[in-house]
Amino acid sequence: MITCSDISKIYSMKNTTVNAIDQVSLTINAGEFVALRGPSGCGKSSLLLTIGGMIKPTSGTVTVNEQNIYNINGKERAKFRGKNIGFIFQAFHLIPYLNVLDNILVADIHNAKNSKENAEKLIDEFHLSLRKYHKPNELSTGEKQRVALARAFLNSPPIILADEPTGNLDPENSTIVLNHLKQYQNSGGTIILVTHQNNHEGYTNRTILMEHGKIKN
């Protein structure tokens, strides 16, 4: 379960401040597939990264699987993230000098013995077998996002946080990504999908609307 209690995030910019997140409280139950939707600049990505332990809120608390994630130090929080959360981003964040297999294995922070076997299975599942030893600049946009998905899934984290994962994709590849996220939920995972589109309908359990840093519904 994920619980945000009255969290705010204020950025100071020269002579002004921006309330990216404005006193947001929400609960996401284990096994849900939730869309966090709103226009650009509404605070949805900041909220996602705050839930993921990447951006410390100015005020309020974030509890993930019974752990107040900002009550622990940065090293412990990084370890907690590695065990509990997989991230997927619109910009992929693949390492340019690593091939597909090694980009997936980057997520193996536990140095698990079966990680390479799991990575190979994911490569087959995501239809990337012919690209296994290719570098990111040799992949299509859709293939890059599938590599990013496989990397997020490698350690089977209970939570996947996806920030606009279909934003750069055509409808066919968007459907592929959403289908894989739905399958992950069906296997027991919790998914939070940030989006400004409506192509998630039919995949998610509910949609949380954001505007000006606040939740509307």
PDB file of C-alpha atoms in Angstrom:
ATOM      1  CA  MET A   1       0.000   0.000   0.000  1.00  0.00           C
ATOM      2  CA  ILE A   2       1.084   3.584  -0.734  1.00  0.00           C
ATOM      3  CA  THR A   3      -0.125   6.442   1.466  1.00  0.00           C
ATOM      4  CA  CYS A   4       0.604  10.124   0.938  1.00  0.00           C
ATOM      5  CA  SER A   5      -0.480  12.293   3.857  1.00  0.00           C
ATOM      6  CA  ASP A   6      -0.807  16.039   3.261  1.00  0.00           C
ATOM      7  CA  ILE A   7       2.333  16.272   1.134  1.00  0.00           C
ATOM      8  CA  SER A   8       3.536  19.475  -0.476  1.00  0.00           C
ATOM      9  CA  LYS A   9       6.574  20.238  -2.612  1.00  0.00           C
ATOM     10  CA  ILE A  10       7.652  23.844  -3.024  1.00  0.00           C
ATOM     11  CA  TYR A  11      10.401  24.818  -5.456  1.00  0.00           C
ATOM     12  CA  SER A  12      12.176  28.156  -4.983  1.00  0.00           C
ATOM     13  CA  MET A  13      12.970  29.858  -8.280  1.00  0.00           C
ATOM     14  CA  LYS A  14      14.797  33.206  -8.099  1.00  0.00           C
ATOM     15  CA  ASN A  15      12.260  35.582  -6.526  1.00  0.00           C
ATOM     16  CA  THR A  16       9.287  33.259  -6.670  1.00  0.00           C
ATOM     17  CA  THR A  17       8.110  29.887  -5.453  1.00  0.00           C
ATOM     18  CA  VAL A  18       6.186  27.134  -7.224  1.00  0.00           C
ATOM     19  CA  ASN A  19       3.835  24.788  -5.375  1.00  0.00           C
ATOM     20  CA  ALA A  20       4.375  21.689  -7.504  1.00  0.00           C
ATOM     21  CA  ILE A  21       2.418  19.548  -5.022  1.00  0.00           C
ATOM     22  CA  ASP A  22      -0.112  21.294  -2.818  1.00  0.00           C
ATOM     23  CA  GLN A  23      -1.292  19.386   0.270  1.00  0.00           C
ATOM     24  CA  VAL A  24      -2.023  16.098  -1.494  1.00  0.00           C
ATOM     25  CA  SER A  25      -3.345  13.086   0.382  1.00  0.00           C
ATOM     26  CA  LEU A  26      -4.088   9.776  -1.322  1.00  0.00           C
ATOM     27  CA  THR A  27      -3.969   6.031  -0.832  1.00  0.00           C
ATOM     28  CA  ILE A  28      -3.152   3.440  -3.484  1.00  0.00           C
ATOM     29  CA  ASN A  29      -3.872  -0.148  -2.547  1.00  0.00           C
ATOM     30  CA  ALA A  30      -1.609  -3.071  -3.346  1.00  0.00           C
ATOM     31  CA  GLY A  31      -2.481  -4.576  -6.727  1.00  0.00           C
ATOM     32  CA  GLU A  32      -4.107  -1.445  -8.181  1.00  0.00           C
ATOM     33  CA  PHE A  33      -3.352   0.016 -11.605  1.00  0.00           C
ATOM     34  CA  VAL A  34      -3.854   3.760 -11.172  1.00  0.00           C
ATOM     35  CA  ALA A  35      -3.518   6.528 -13.748  1.00  0.00           C
ATOM     36  CA  LEU A  36      -2.340   9.931 -12.538  1.00  0.00           C
ATOM     37  CA  ARG A  37      -3.594  12.292 -15.196  1.00  0.00           C
ATOM     38  CA  GLY A  38      -3.465  16.015 -15.822  1.00  0.00           C
ATOM     39  CA  PRO A  39      -2.021  18.744 -18.052  1.00  0.00           C
ATOM     40  CA  SER A  40       1.689  19.499 -18.341  1.00  0.00           C
ATOM     41  CA  GLY A  41       3.022  21.257 -15.251  1.00  0.00           C
ATOM     42  CA  CYS A  42       0.217  20.139 -12.938  1.00  0.00           C
ATOM     43  CA  GLY A  43       2.592  18.326 -10.582  1.00  0.00           C
ATOM     44  CA  LYS A  44       1.911  14.716 -11.516  1.00  0.00           C
ATOM     45  CA  SER A  45       5.545  13.806 -12.260  1.00  0.00           C
ATOM     46  CA  SER A  46       6.701  15.513  -9.058  1.00  0.00           C
ATOM     47  CA  LEU A  47       4.118  13.486  -7.140  1.00  0.00           C
ATOM     48  CA  LEU A  48       5.259  10.267  -8.796  1.00  0.00           C
ATOM     49  CA  LEU A  49       8.914  10.913  -7.956  1.00  0.00           C
ATOM     50  CA  THR A  50       7.975  11.854  -4.402  1.00  0.00           C
ATOM     51  CA  ILE A  51       6.145   8.525  -4.034  1.00  0.00           C
ATOM     52  CA  GLY A  52       9.232   6.827  -5.464  1.00  0.00           C
ATOM     53  CA  GLY A  53      11.595   8.312  -2.915  1.00  0.00           C
ATOM     54  CA  MET A  54      13.365  10.517  -5.467  1.00  0.00           C
ATOM     55  CA  ILE A  55      12.106  13.963  -4.382  1.00  0.00           C
ATOM     56  CA  LYS A  56      11.728  14.756  -0.685  1.00  0.00           C
ATOM     57  CA  PRO A  57       8.501  16.645   0.000  1.00  0.00           C
ATOM     58  CA  THR A  58       8.640  20.024   1.708  1.00  0.00           C
ATOM     59  CA  SER A  59       6.048  18.758   4.159  1.00  0.00           C
ATOM     60  CA  GLY A  60       3.900  15.691   4.750  1.00  0.00           C
ATOM     61  CA  THR A  61       4.691  11.972   4.825  1.00  0.00           C
ATOM     62  CA  VAL A  62       4.948   9.191   2.233  1.00  0.00           C
ATOM     63  CA  THR A  63       4.533   5.603   3.398  1.00  0.00           C
ATOM     64  CA  VAL A  64       5.280   2.730   1.033  1.00  0.00           C
ATOM     65  CA  ASN A  65       4.679  -0.833   2.210  1.00  0.00           C
ATOM     66  CA  GLU A  66       4.574   0.379   5.830  1.00  0.00           C
ATOM     67  CA  GLN A  67       7.876   2.281   5.512  1.00  0.00           C
ATOM     68  CA  ASN A  68       7.957   6.067   5.926  1.00  0.00           C
ATOM     69  CA  ILE A  69      10.463   6.509   3.142  1.00  0.00           C
ATOM     70  CA  TYR A  70      11.699   9.958   4.177  1.00  0.00           C
ATOM     71  CA  ASN A  71      12.401   8.848   7.742  1.00  0.00           C
ATOM     72  CA  ILE A  72      15.396   6.847   6.537  1.00  0.00           C
ATOM     73  CA  ASN A  73      18.694   8.124   5.156  1.00  0.00           C
ATOM     74  CA  GLY A  74      19.520   8.366   1.474  1.00  0.00           C
ATOM     75  CA  LYS A  75      21.493   5.106   1.346  1.00  0.00           C
ATOM     76  CA  GLU A  76      18.704   3.150   3.040  1.00  0.00           C
ATOM     77  CA  ARG A  77      16.116   4.805   0.798  1.00  0.00           C
ATOM     78  CA  ALA A  78      18.060   3.823  -2.327  1.00  0.00           C
ATOM     79  CA  LYS A  79      18.189   0.237  -1.079  1.00  0.00           C
ATOM     80  CA  PHE A  80      14.447   0.339  -0.361  1.00  0.00           C
ATOM     81  CA  ARG A  81      13.754   1.677  -3.875  1.00  0.00           C
ATOM     82  CA  GLY A  82      15.838  -1.041  -5.474  1.00  0.00           C
ATOM     83  CA  LYS A  83      13.893  -3.736  -3.669  1.00  0.00           C
ATOM     84  CA  ASN A  84      10.383  -2.286  -3.926  1.00  0.00           C
ATOM     85  CA  ILE A  85      10.075   0.052  -6.919  1.00  0.00           C
ATOM     86  CA  GLY A  86      10.709  -0.151 -10.649  1.00  0.00           C
ATOM     87  CA  PHE A  87      10.817   3.068 -12.684  1.00  0.00           C
ATOM     88  CA  ILE A  88       9.880   3.618 -16.335  1.00  0.00           C
ATOM     89  CA  PHE A  89      10.405   7.005 -17.988  1.00  0.00           C
ATOM     90  CA  GLN A  90       9.327   8.638 -21.237  1.00  0.00           C
ATOM     91  CA  ALA A  91      12.972   9.340 -22.120  1.00  0.00           C
ATOM     92  CA  PHE A  92      13.955   5.667 -21.529  1.00  0.00           C
ATOM     93  CA  HIS A  93      17.244   6.503 -19.709  1.00  0.00           C
ATOM     94  CA  LEU A  94      19.121   3.663 -21.373  1.00  0.00           C
ATOM     95  CA  ILE A  95      22.921   3.659 -21.098  1.00  0.00           C
ATOM     96  CA  PRO A  96      24.183   4.360 -24.627  1.00  0.00           C
ATOM     97  CA  TYR A  97      27.345   2.222 -24.508  1.00  0.00           C
ATOM     98  CA  LEU A  98      25.593  -0.892 -23.143  1.00  0.00           C
ATOM     99  CA  ASN A  99      23.690  -3.431 -25.223  1.00  0.00           C
ATOM    100  CA  VAL A 100      20.095  -4.483 -24.565  1.00  0.00           C
ATOM    101  CA  LEU A 101      21.010  -7.340 -22.217  1.00  0.00           C
ATOM    102  CA  ASP A 102      23.369  -5.227 -20.136  1.00  0.00           C
ATOM    103  CA  ASN A 103      20.928  -2.305 -19.986  1.00  0.00           C
ATOM    104  CA  ILE A 104      18.398  -4.650 -18.409  1.00  0.00           C
ATOM    105  CA  LEU A 105      20.957  -6.134 -16.022  1.00  0.00           C
ATOM    106  CA  VAL A 106      21.801  -2.645 -14.721  1.00  0.00           C
ATOM    107  CA  ALA A 107      18.751  -3.078 -12.469  1.00  0.00           C
ATOM    108  CA  ASP A 108      20.345  -6.102 -10.774  1.00  0.00           C
ATOM    109  CA  ILE A 109      21.400  -4.277  -7.625  1.00  0.00           C
ATOM    110  CA  HIS A 110      21.170  -7.488  -5.603  1.00  0.00           C
ATOM    111  CA  ASN A 111      23.697  -9.347  -7.798  1.00  0.00           C
ATOM    112  CA  ALA A 112      21.232 -12.234  -7.916  1.00  0.00           C
ATOM    113  CA  LYS A 113      22.396 -15.496  -9.458  1.00  0.00           C
ATOM    114  CA  ASN A 114      19.304 -15.835 -11.645  1.00  0.00           C
ATOM    115  CA  SER A 115      19.262 -12.244 -12.942  1.00  0.00           C
ATOM    116  CA  LYS A 116      20.798 -13.087 -16.319  1.00  0.00           C
ATOM    117  CA  GLU A 117      18.315 -15.926 -16.761  1.00  0.00           C
ATOM    118  CA  ASN A 118      15.456 -13.575 -15.863  1.00  0.00           C
ATOM    119  CA  ALA A 119      16.788 -10.941 -18.262  1.00  0.00           C
ATOM    120  CA  GLU A 120      16.940 -13.494 -21.065  1.00  0.00           C
ATOM    121  CA  LYS A 121      13.323 -14.489 -20.369  1.00  0.00           C
ATOM    122  CA  LEU A 122      12.218 -10.857 -20.458  1.00  0.00           C
ATOM    123  CA  ILE A 123      14.085 -10.307 -23.730  1.00  0.00           C
ATOM    124  CA  ASP A 124      12.135 -13.200 -25.244  1.00  0.00           C
ATOM    125  CA  GLU A 125       8.850 -11.995 -23.748  1.00  0.00           C
ATOM    126  CA  PHE A 126       9.366  -8.496 -25.123  1.00  0.00           C
ATOM    127  CA  HIS A 127      10.361  -9.825 -28.566  1.00  0.00           C
ATOM    128  CA  LEU A 128      13.863  -8.394 -28.350  1.00  0.00           C
ATOM    129  CA  SER A 129      15.858 -11.575 -28.995  1.00  0.00           C
ATOM    130  CA  LEU A 130      17.245 -10.310 -32.294  1.00  0.00           C
ATOM    131  CA  ARG A 131      18.305  -7.069 -30.580  1.00  0.00           C
ATOM    132  CA  LYS A 132      19.942  -8.559 -27.474  1.00  0.00           C
ATOM    133  CA  TYR A 133      23.441  -7.321 -28.303  1.00  0.00           C
ATOM    134  CA  HIS A 134      22.399  -4.067 -29.988  1.00  0.00           C
ATOM    135  CA  LYS A 135      23.098  -0.641 -28.485  1.00  0.00           C
ATOM    136  CA  PRO A 136      20.261   1.854 -27.857  1.00  0.00           C
ATOM    137  CA  ASN A 137      21.109   3.893 -30.973  1.00  0.00           C
ATOM    138  CA  GLU A 138      20.409   0.772 -33.046  1.00  0.00           C
ATOM    139  CA  LEU A 139      16.880   0.358 -31.646  1.00  0.00           C
ATOM    140  CA  SER A 140      13.544   1.818 -32.653  1.00  0.00           C
ATOM    141  CA  THR A 141      11.665   4.026 -30.193  1.00  0.00           C
ATOM    142  CA  GLY A 142       9.278   1.196 -29.343  1.00  0.00           C
ATOM    143  CA  GLU A 143      12.172  -1.225 -28.768  1.00  0.00           C
ATOM    144  CA  LYS A 144      13.882   1.241 -26.434  1.00  0.00           C
ATOM    145  CA  GLN A 145      10.744   1.486 -24.323  1.00  0.00           C
ATOM    146  CA  ARG A 146      10.425  -2.295 -24.190  1.00  0.00           C
ATOM    147  CA  VAL A 147      14.018  -2.491 -22.919  1.00  0.00           C
ATOM    148  CA  ALA A 148      13.117   0.088 -20.259  1.00  0.00           C
ATOM    149  CA  LEU A 149      10.096  -2.010 -19.268  1.00  0.00           C
ATOM    150  CA  ALA A 150      12.179  -5.172 -19.020  1.00  0.00           C
ATOM    151  CA  ARG A 151      14.721  -3.353 -16.848  1.00  0.00           C
ATOM    152  CA  ALA A 152      11.964  -2.174 -14.488  1.00  0.00           C
ATOM    153  CA  PHE A 153      10.527  -5.699 -14.267  1.00  0.00           C
ATOM    154  CA  LEU A 154      13.854  -7.515 -13.726  1.00  0.00           C
ATOM    155  CA  ASN A 155      13.775  -7.703  -9.924  1.00  0.00           C
ATOM    156  CA  SER A 156       9.972  -8.236  -9.829  1.00  0.00           C
ATOM    157  CA  PRO A 157       9.406  -5.175  -7.617  1.00  0.00           C
ATOM    158  CA  PRO A 158       5.944  -4.925  -6.054  1.00  0.00           C
ATOM    159  CA  ILE A 159       5.504  -1.379  -7.420  1.00  0.00           C
ATOM    160  CA  ILE A 160       6.050   0.064 -10.903  1.00  0.00           C
ATOM    161  CA  LEU A 161       6.073   3.844 -11.374  1.00  0.00           C
ATOM    162  CA  ALA A 162       5.704   4.815 -15.035  1.00  0.00           C
ATOM    163  CA  ASP A 163       6.126   8.456 -16.073  1.00  0.00           C
ATOM    164  CA  GLU A 164       4.548   9.055 -19.510  1.00  0.00           C
ATOM    165  CA  PRO A 165       5.824   5.698 -20.863  1.00  0.00           C
ATOM    166  CA  THR A 166       3.695   6.007 -24.019  1.00  0.00           C
ATOM    167  CA  GLY A 167       4.361   9.703 -24.606  1.00  0.00           C
ATOM    168  CA  ASN A 168       6.876   9.099 -27.430  1.00  0.00           C
ATOM    169  CA  LEU A 169       5.167   6.040 -28.913  1.00  0.00           C
ATOM    170  CA  ASP A 170       2.776   5.394 -31.769  1.00  0.00           C
ATOM    171  CA  PRO A 171      -0.599   3.750 -30.995  1.00  0.00           C
ATOM    172  CA  GLU A 172       0.661   0.221 -31.723  1.00  0.00           C
ATOM    173  CA  ASN A 173       3.654   0.486 -29.393  1.00  0.00           C
ATOM    174  CA  SER A 174       1.557   2.296 -26.781  1.00  0.00           C
ATOM    175  CA  THR A 175      -0.784  -0.683 -26.719  1.00  0.00           C
ATOM    176  CA  ILE A 176       2.167  -3.064 -26.314  1.00  0.00           C
ATOM    177  CA  VAL A 177       3.441  -1.089 -23.301  1.00  0.00           C
ATOM    178  CA  LEU A 178       0.005  -0.866 -21.671  1.00  0.00           C
ATOM    179  CA  ASN A 179      -0.603  -4.582 -22.207  1.00  0.00           C
ATOM    180  CA  HIS A 180       2.674  -5.434 -20.470  1.00  0.00           C
ATOM    181  CA  LEU A 181       1.841  -3.131 -17.563  1.00  0.00           C
ATOM    182  CA  LYS A 182      -1.584  -4.760 -17.254  1.00  0.00           C
ATOM    183  CA  GLN A 183      -0.006  -8.213 -17.259  1.00  0.00           C
ATOM    184  CA  TYR A 184       2.342  -7.079 -14.498  1.00  0.00           C
ATOM    185  CA  GLN A 185      -0.635  -5.925 -12.452  1.00  0.00           C
ATOM    186  CA  ASN A 186      -2.382  -9.246 -13.092  1.00  0.00           C
ATOM    187  CA  SER A 187       0.677 -11.009 -11.648  1.00  0.00           C
ATOM    188  CA  GLY A 188       0.274  -9.021  -8.421  1.00  0.00           C
ATOM    189  CA  GLY A 189       2.066  -5.732  -9.099  1.00  0.00           C
ATOM    190  CA  THR A 190       0.941  -2.219  -8.246  1.00  0.00           C
ATOM    191  CA  ILE A 191       1.188   0.287 -11.114  1.00  0.00           C
ATOM    192  CA  ILE A 192       1.049   4.087 -11.080  1.00  0.00           C
ATOM    193  CA  LEU A 193       0.970   5.547 -14.578  1.00  0.00           C
ATOM    194  CA  VAL A 194       1.506   9.276 -15.133  1.00  0.00           C
ATOM    195  CA  THR A 195      -0.114  10.435 -18.360  1.00  0.00           C
ATOM    196  CA  HIS A 196      -1.776  13.365 -20.086  1.00  0.00           C
ATOM    197  CA  GLN A 197      -3.475  11.010 -22.567  1.00  0.00           C
ATOM    198  CA  ASN A 198      -6.617   8.898 -22.258  1.00  0.00           C
ATOM    199  CA  ASN A 199      -5.288   5.713 -23.903  1.00  0.00           C
ATOM    200  CA  HIS A 200      -5.021   4.049 -20.482  1.00  0.00           C
ATOM    201  CA  GLU A 201      -8.791   3.632 -20.241  1.00  0.00           C
ATOM    202  CA  GLY A 202      -9.694  -0.033 -20.096  1.00  0.00           C
ATOM    203  CA  TYR A 203      -6.375  -0.877 -18.439  1.00  0.00           C
ATOM    204  CA  THR A 204      -6.468   1.035 -15.154  1.00  0.00           C
ATOM    205  CA  ASN A 205      -8.701   0.556 -12.125  1.00  0.00           C
ATOM    206  CA  ARG A 206      -9.122   4.278 -11.552  1.00  0.00           C
ATOM    207  CA  THR A 207      -7.867   7.685 -12.614  1.00  0.00           C
ATOM    208  CA  ILE A 208      -6.645  10.429 -10.279  1.00  0.00           C
ATOM    209  CA  LEU A 209      -6.923  13.880 -11.848  1.00  0.00           C
ATOM    210  CA  MET A 210      -4.451  16.625 -10.940  1.00  0.00           C
ATOM    211  CA  GLU A 211      -4.537  20.337 -11.584  1.00  0.00           C
ATOM    212  CA  HIS A 212      -2.274  23.089 -10.186  1.00  0.00           C
ATOM    213  CA  GLY A 213      -0.640  20.658  -7.767  1.00  0.00           C
ATOM    214  CA  LYS A 214      -3.903  19.464  -6.262  1.00  0.00           C
ATOM    215  CA  ILE A 215      -6.042  16.367  -6.723  1.00  0.00           C
ATOM    216  CA  LYS A 216      -9.378  17.225  -8.315  1.00  0.00           C
ATOM    217  CA  ASN A 217     -11.311  14.025  -7.651  1.00  0.00           C
TER     218      ASN A 217
END
